[in-house]
Short mmCIF file of C-alpha atoms and ligand atoms in Angstrom, two decimals:
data_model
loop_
_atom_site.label_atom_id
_atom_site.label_comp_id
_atom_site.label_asym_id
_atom_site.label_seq_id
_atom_site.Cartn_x
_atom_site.Cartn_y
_atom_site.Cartn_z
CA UNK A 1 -116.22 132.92 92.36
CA UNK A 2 -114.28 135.49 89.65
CA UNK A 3 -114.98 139.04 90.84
CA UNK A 4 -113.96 141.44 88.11
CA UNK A 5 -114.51 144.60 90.36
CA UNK A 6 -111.22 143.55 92.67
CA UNK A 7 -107.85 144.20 90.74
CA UNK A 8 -106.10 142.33 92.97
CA UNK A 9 -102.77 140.18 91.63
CA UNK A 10 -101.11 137.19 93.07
CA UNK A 11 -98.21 138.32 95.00
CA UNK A 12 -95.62 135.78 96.41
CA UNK A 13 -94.82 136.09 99.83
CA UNK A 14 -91.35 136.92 101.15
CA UNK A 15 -89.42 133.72 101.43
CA UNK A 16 -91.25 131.51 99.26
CA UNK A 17 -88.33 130.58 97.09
CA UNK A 18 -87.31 127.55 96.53
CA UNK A 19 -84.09 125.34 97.45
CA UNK A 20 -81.15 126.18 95.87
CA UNK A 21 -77.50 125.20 96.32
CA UNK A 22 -75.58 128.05 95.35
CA UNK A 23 -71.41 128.23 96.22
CA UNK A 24 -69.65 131.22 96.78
CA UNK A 25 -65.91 131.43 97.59
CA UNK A 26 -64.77 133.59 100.54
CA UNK A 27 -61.69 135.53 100.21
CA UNK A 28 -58.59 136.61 102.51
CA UNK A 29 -58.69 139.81 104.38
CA UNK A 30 -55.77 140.91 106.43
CA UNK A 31 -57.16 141.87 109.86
CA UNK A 32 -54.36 143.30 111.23
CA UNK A 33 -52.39 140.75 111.71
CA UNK A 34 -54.56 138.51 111.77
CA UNK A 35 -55.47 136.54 107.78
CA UNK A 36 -59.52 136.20 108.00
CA UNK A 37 -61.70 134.05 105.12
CA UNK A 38 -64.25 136.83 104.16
CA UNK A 39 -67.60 134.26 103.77
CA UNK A 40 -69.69 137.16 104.01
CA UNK A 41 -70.30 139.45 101.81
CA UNK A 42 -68.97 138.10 98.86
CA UNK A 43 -69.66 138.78 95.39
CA UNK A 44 -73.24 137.44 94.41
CA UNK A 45 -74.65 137.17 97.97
CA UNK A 46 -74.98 140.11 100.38
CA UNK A 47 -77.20 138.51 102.76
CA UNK A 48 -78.53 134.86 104.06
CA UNK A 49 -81.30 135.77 106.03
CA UNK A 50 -80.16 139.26 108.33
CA UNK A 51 -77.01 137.97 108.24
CA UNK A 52 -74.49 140.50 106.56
CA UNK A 53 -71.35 139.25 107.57
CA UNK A 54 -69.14 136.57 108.12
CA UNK A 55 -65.73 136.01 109.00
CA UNK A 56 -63.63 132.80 109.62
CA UNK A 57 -60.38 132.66 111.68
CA UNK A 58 -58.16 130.42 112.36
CA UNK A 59 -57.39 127.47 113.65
CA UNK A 60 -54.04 128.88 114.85
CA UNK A 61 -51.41 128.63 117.21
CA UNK A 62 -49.35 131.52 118.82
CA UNK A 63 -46.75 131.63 121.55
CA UNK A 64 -46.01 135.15 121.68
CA UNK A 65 -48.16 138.62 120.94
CA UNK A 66 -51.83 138.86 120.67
CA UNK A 67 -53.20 137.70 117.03
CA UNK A 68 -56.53 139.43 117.90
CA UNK A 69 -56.14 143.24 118.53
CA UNK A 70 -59.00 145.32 116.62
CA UNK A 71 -58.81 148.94 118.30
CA UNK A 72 -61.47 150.43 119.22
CA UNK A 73 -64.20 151.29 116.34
CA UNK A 74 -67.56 152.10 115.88
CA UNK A 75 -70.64 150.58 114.54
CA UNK A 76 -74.08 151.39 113.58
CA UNK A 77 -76.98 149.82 112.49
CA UNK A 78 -76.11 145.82 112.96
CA UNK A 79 -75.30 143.22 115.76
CA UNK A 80 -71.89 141.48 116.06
CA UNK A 81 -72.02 138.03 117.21
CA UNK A 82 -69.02 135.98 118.18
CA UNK A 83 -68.65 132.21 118.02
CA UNK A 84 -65.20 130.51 119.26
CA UNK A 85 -64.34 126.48 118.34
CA UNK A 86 -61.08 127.32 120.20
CA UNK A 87 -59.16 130.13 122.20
CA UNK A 88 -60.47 133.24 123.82
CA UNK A 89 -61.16 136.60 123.22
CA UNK A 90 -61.51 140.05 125.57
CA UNK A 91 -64.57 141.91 124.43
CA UNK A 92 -64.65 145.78 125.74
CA UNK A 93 -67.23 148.69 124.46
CA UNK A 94 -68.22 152.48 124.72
CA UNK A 95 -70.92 150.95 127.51
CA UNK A 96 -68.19 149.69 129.71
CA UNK A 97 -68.93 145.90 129.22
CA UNK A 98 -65.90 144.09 129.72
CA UNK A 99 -66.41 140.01 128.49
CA UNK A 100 -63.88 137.17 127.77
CA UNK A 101 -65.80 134.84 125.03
CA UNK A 102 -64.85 131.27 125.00
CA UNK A 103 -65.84 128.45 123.54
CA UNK A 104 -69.54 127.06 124.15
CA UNK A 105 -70.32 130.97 125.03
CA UNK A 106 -71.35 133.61 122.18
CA UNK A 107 -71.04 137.54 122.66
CA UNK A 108 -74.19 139.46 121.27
CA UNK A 109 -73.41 143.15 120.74
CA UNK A 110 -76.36 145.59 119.50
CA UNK A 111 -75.58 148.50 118.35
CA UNK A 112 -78.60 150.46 117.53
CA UNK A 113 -77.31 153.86 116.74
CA UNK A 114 -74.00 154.05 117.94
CA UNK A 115 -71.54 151.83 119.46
CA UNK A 116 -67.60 151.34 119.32
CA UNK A 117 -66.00 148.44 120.92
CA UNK A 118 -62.76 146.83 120.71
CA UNK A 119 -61.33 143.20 120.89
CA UNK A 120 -58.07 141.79 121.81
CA UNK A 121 -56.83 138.07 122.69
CA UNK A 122 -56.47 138.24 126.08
CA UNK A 123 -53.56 138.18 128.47
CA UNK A 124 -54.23 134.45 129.64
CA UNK A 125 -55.18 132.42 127.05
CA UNK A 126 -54.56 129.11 125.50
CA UNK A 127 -52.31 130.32 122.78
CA UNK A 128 -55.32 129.48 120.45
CA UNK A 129 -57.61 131.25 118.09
CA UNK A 130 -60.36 129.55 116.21
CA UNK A 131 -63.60 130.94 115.36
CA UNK A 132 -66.32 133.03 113.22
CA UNK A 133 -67.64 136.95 113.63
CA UNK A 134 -70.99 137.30 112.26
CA UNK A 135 -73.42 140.80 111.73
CA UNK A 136 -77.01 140.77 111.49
CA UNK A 137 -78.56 144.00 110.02
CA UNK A 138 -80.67 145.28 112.27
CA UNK A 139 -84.22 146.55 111.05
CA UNK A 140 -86.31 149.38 110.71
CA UNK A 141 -87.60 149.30 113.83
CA UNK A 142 -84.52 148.42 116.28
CA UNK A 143 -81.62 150.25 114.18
CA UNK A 144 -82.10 154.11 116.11
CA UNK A 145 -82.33 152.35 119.84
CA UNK A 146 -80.19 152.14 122.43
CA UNK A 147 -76.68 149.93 122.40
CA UNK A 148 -76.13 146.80 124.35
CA UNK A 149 -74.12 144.01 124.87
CA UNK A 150 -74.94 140.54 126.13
CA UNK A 151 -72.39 137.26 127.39
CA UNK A 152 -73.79 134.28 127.18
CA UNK A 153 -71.26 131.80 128.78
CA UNK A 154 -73.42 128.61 127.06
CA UNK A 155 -75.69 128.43 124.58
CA UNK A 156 -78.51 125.80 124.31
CA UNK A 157 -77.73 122.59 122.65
CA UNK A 158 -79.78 120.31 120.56
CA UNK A 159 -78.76 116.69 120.71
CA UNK A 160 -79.61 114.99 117.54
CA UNK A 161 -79.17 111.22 116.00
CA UNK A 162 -75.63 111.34 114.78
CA UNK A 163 -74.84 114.84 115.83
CA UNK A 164 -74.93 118.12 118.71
CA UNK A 165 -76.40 121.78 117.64
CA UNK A 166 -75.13 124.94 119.74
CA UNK A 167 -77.81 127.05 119.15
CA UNK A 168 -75.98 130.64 119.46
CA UNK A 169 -78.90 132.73 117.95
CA UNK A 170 -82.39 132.57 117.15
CA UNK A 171 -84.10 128.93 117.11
CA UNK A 172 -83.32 125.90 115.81
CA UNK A 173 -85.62 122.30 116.36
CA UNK A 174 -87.74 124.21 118.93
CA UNK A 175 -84.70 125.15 121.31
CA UNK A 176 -84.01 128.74 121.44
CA UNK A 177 -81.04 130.94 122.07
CA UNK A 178 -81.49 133.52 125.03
CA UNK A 179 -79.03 135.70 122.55
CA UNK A 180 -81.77 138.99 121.58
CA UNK A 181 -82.37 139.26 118.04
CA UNK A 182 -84.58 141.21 116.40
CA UNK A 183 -85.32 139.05 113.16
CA UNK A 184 -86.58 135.86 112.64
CA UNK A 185 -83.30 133.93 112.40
CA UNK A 186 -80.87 131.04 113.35
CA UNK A 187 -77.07 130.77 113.86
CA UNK A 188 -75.66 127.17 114.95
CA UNK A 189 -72.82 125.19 115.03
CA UNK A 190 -73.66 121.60 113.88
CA UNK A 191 -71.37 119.04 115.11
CA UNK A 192 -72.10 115.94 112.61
CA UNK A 193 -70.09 112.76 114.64
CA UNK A 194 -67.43 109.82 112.77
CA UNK A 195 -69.33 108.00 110.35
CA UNK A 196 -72.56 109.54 111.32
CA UNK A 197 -75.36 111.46 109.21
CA UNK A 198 -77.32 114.16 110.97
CA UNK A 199 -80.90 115.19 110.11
CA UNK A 200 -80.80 118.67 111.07
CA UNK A 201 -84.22 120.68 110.95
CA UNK A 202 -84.96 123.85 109.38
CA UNK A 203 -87.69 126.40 109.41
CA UNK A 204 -88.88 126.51 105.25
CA UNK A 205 -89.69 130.05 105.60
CA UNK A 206 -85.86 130.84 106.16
CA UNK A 207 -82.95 130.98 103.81
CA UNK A 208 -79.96 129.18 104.82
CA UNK A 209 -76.35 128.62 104.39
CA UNK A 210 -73.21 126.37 105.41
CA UNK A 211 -69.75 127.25 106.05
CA UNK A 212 -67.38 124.13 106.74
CA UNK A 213 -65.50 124.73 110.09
CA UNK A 214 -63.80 121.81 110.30
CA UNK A 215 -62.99 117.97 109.53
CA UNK A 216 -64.90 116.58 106.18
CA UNK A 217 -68.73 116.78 105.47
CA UNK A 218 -71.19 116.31 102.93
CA UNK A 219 -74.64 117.98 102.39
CA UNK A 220 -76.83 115.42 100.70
CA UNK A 221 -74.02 113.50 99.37
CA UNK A 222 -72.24 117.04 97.53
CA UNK A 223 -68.83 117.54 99.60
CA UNK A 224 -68.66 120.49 101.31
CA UNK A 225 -65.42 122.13 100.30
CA UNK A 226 -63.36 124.40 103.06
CA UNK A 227 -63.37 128.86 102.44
CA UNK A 228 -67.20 127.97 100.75
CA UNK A 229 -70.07 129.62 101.58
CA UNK A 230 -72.77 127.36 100.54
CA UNK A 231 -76.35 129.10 99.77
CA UNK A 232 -79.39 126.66 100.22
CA UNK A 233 -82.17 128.95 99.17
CA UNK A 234 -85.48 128.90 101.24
CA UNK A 235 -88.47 126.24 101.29
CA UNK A 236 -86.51 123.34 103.25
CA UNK A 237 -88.05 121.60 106.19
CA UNK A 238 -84.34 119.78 106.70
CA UNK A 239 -80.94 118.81 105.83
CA UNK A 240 -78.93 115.82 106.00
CA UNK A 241 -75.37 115.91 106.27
CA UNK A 242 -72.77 112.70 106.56
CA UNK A 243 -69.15 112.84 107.47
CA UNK A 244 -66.07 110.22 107.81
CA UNK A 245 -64.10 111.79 110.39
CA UNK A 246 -66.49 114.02 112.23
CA UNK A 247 -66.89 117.48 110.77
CA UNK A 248 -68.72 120.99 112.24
CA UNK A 249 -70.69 123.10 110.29
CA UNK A 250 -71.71 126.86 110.84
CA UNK A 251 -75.36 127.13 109.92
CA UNK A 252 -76.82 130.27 109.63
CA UNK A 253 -80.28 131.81 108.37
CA UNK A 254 -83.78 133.79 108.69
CA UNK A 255 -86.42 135.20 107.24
CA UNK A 256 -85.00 137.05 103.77
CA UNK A 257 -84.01 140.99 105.48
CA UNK A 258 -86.82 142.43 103.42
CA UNK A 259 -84.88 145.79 103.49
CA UNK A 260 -82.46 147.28 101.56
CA UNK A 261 -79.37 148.08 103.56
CA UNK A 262 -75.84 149.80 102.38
CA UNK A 263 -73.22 148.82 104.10
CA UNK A 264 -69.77 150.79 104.31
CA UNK A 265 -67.02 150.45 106.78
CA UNK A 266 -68.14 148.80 110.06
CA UNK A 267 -71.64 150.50 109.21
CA UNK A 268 -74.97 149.69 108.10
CA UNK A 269 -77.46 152.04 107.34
CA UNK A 270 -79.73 153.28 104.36
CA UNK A 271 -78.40 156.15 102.84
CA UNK A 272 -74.90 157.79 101.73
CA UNK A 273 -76.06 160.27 104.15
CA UNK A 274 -76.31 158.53 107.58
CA UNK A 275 -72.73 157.12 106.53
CA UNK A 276 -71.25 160.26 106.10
CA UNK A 277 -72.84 161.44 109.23
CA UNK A 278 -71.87 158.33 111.31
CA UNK A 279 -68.26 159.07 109.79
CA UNK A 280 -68.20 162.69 110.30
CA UNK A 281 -69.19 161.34 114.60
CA UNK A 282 -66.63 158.99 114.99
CA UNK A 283 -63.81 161.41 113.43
CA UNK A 284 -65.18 164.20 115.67
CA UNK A 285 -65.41 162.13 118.87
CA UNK A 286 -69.01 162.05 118.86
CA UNK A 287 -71.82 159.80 119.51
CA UNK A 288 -70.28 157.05 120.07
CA UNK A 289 -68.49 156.89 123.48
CA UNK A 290 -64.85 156.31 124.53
CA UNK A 291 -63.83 152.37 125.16
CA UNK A 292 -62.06 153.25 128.10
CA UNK A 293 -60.79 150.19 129.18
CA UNK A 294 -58.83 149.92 125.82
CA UNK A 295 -54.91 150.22 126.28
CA UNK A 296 -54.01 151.90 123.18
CA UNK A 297 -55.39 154.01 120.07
CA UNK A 298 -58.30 153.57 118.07
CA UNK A 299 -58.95 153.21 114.67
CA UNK A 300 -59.36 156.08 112.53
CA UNK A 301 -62.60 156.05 109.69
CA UNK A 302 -61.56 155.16 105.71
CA UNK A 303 -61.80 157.97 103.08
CA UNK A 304 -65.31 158.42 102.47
CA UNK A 305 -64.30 158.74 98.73
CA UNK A 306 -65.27 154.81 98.55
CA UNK A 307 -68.57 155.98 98.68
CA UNK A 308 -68.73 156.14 95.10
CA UNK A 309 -69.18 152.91 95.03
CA UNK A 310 -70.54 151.75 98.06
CA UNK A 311 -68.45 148.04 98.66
CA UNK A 312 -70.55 146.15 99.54
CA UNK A 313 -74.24 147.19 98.82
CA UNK A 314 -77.37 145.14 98.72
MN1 MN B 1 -66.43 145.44 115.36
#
């Protein structure tokens, strides 16, 4: 029954879009010496789920130096997470961890409201490199605790008709990754096998995306193209996707972040303010801790100037 006395208006819940199949080139970003694909942020898409970052690198080769050597910085306000197909890499931070990530393991660093941490390709390795370093924004509520770090030396795996899941973070089919999060969300690597198609499940509240890792795939029958982000929008209970060759997929989503964030540097926060402030620590050897166990200098802060225009915002 009508009652004219309530005001009240039909508001749509978070997350009920719809699906969508949006593509978004990623770009290259020298990382020292290392050349990166940029997936994540890119222009038109900030965020798939909490997920505010994404970087692809390799597959390469080396027979001499160290291809990964990031010196230690700081972050605040976000998680890294660290996926290998191939290769290793040394993981030390301002809490002492020490960790060597390789592939079937993921490395989940939190950093509430400080933490600096550097990475380097190991002294034994394989003289291989081939992987993805993601950041979820952390929320309201977990972004001023404490830092931590976790290993994981496996992830769960979901075996499926025609394919395998890792399940590095959050939940995918039911199986769920020991990896702490503090958002509803998923990050997977979806092996789809020769000549198979793969019905991979999906929670419909989340938004999702695809990044092609490797080989040749197609999401209900559109070719995924390689250096693509591809945006799927919210509201699907599954995907199917068919390769040739064999292909693996990245798969990452969650709830839509229903905050704001700014992002700037290797920080995430809310305000010009807390960036400058967070800048102001790390120049000043403050806050954020020493990473000890790091042969070597670290990196010094950007100009805040960029501020101006905050690169990227969402
Ligand atoms: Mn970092």
């Amino acid at each position: 029954m009508a009652d004219d006395t309530v005001a009240a208006e039909t508001c749509l819940a978070l997350g009920a879009g719809a699906p969508a199949l949006a593509v978004y080139p990623g770009r290259e970003i020298a990382l020292g010496q290392l050349s990166v694909l940029r997936a994540l942020p890119v222009k038109g898409r900030r965020l798939v789920g909490p997920w505010c970052f994404l970087d692809r690198f390799g597959p390469l080769s080396f027979t001499e130096g160290t291809p990964m050597d990031v010196a230690p910085h700081p972050h605040i306000g976000l998680q890294t997470v660290s996926w290998l197909l191939d290769g290793e890499i040394g993981h030390l931070d301002s809490l002492g961890s020490e960790a060597l990530l390789r592939p079937g393991g993921v490395n989940v660093m939190t950093s509430g409201a400080a933490i600096a941490h550097a990475e380097q390709t190991p002294r034994d390795h394989t003289g291989r490199l081939n992987g993805v370093q993601l950041w979820t924004a952390l929320p309201e509520s977990a972004r001023h605790d404490a830092a931590a770090f976790q290993h994981l030396a496996e992830v769960p795996r979901v075996e499926l008709t025609g394919g395998l899941v890792h399940v590095f973070s959050g939940a995918l089919d039911g199986v769920v990754s020991p990896a702490t999060h503090f958002s509803p969300i998923v990050g997977a690597d979806v092996q789809v096998h020769r000549g198979a198609r793969v019905t991979v499940p999906l929670a419909p509240a989340h938004e999702h995306a695809l990044l092609l890792l490797s080989g040749d795939c197609a999401l209900e029958g559109q070719p995924l193209a390689p250096g693509q982000l591809y945006y799927l929008g919210t509201a699907r209970a599954e995907m199917t996707l068919a390769s040739r060759d064999g292909a693996r997929v990245l798969l990452v989503g969650g709830e839509p972040f229903p905050e704001t964030i700014l992002m700037w540097w290797n920080f995430v926060a809310r305000t010009p303010e807390e960036i400058r402030a967070a800048r102001d620590d790390w120049e000043a050897h403050r806050r954020f801790g020493d990473v000890s166990a790091y042969n070597g200098p670290r990196l010094a802060a950007p100009e805040l100037v960029r501020l101006a225009r905050p690169n990227p915002v969402s």
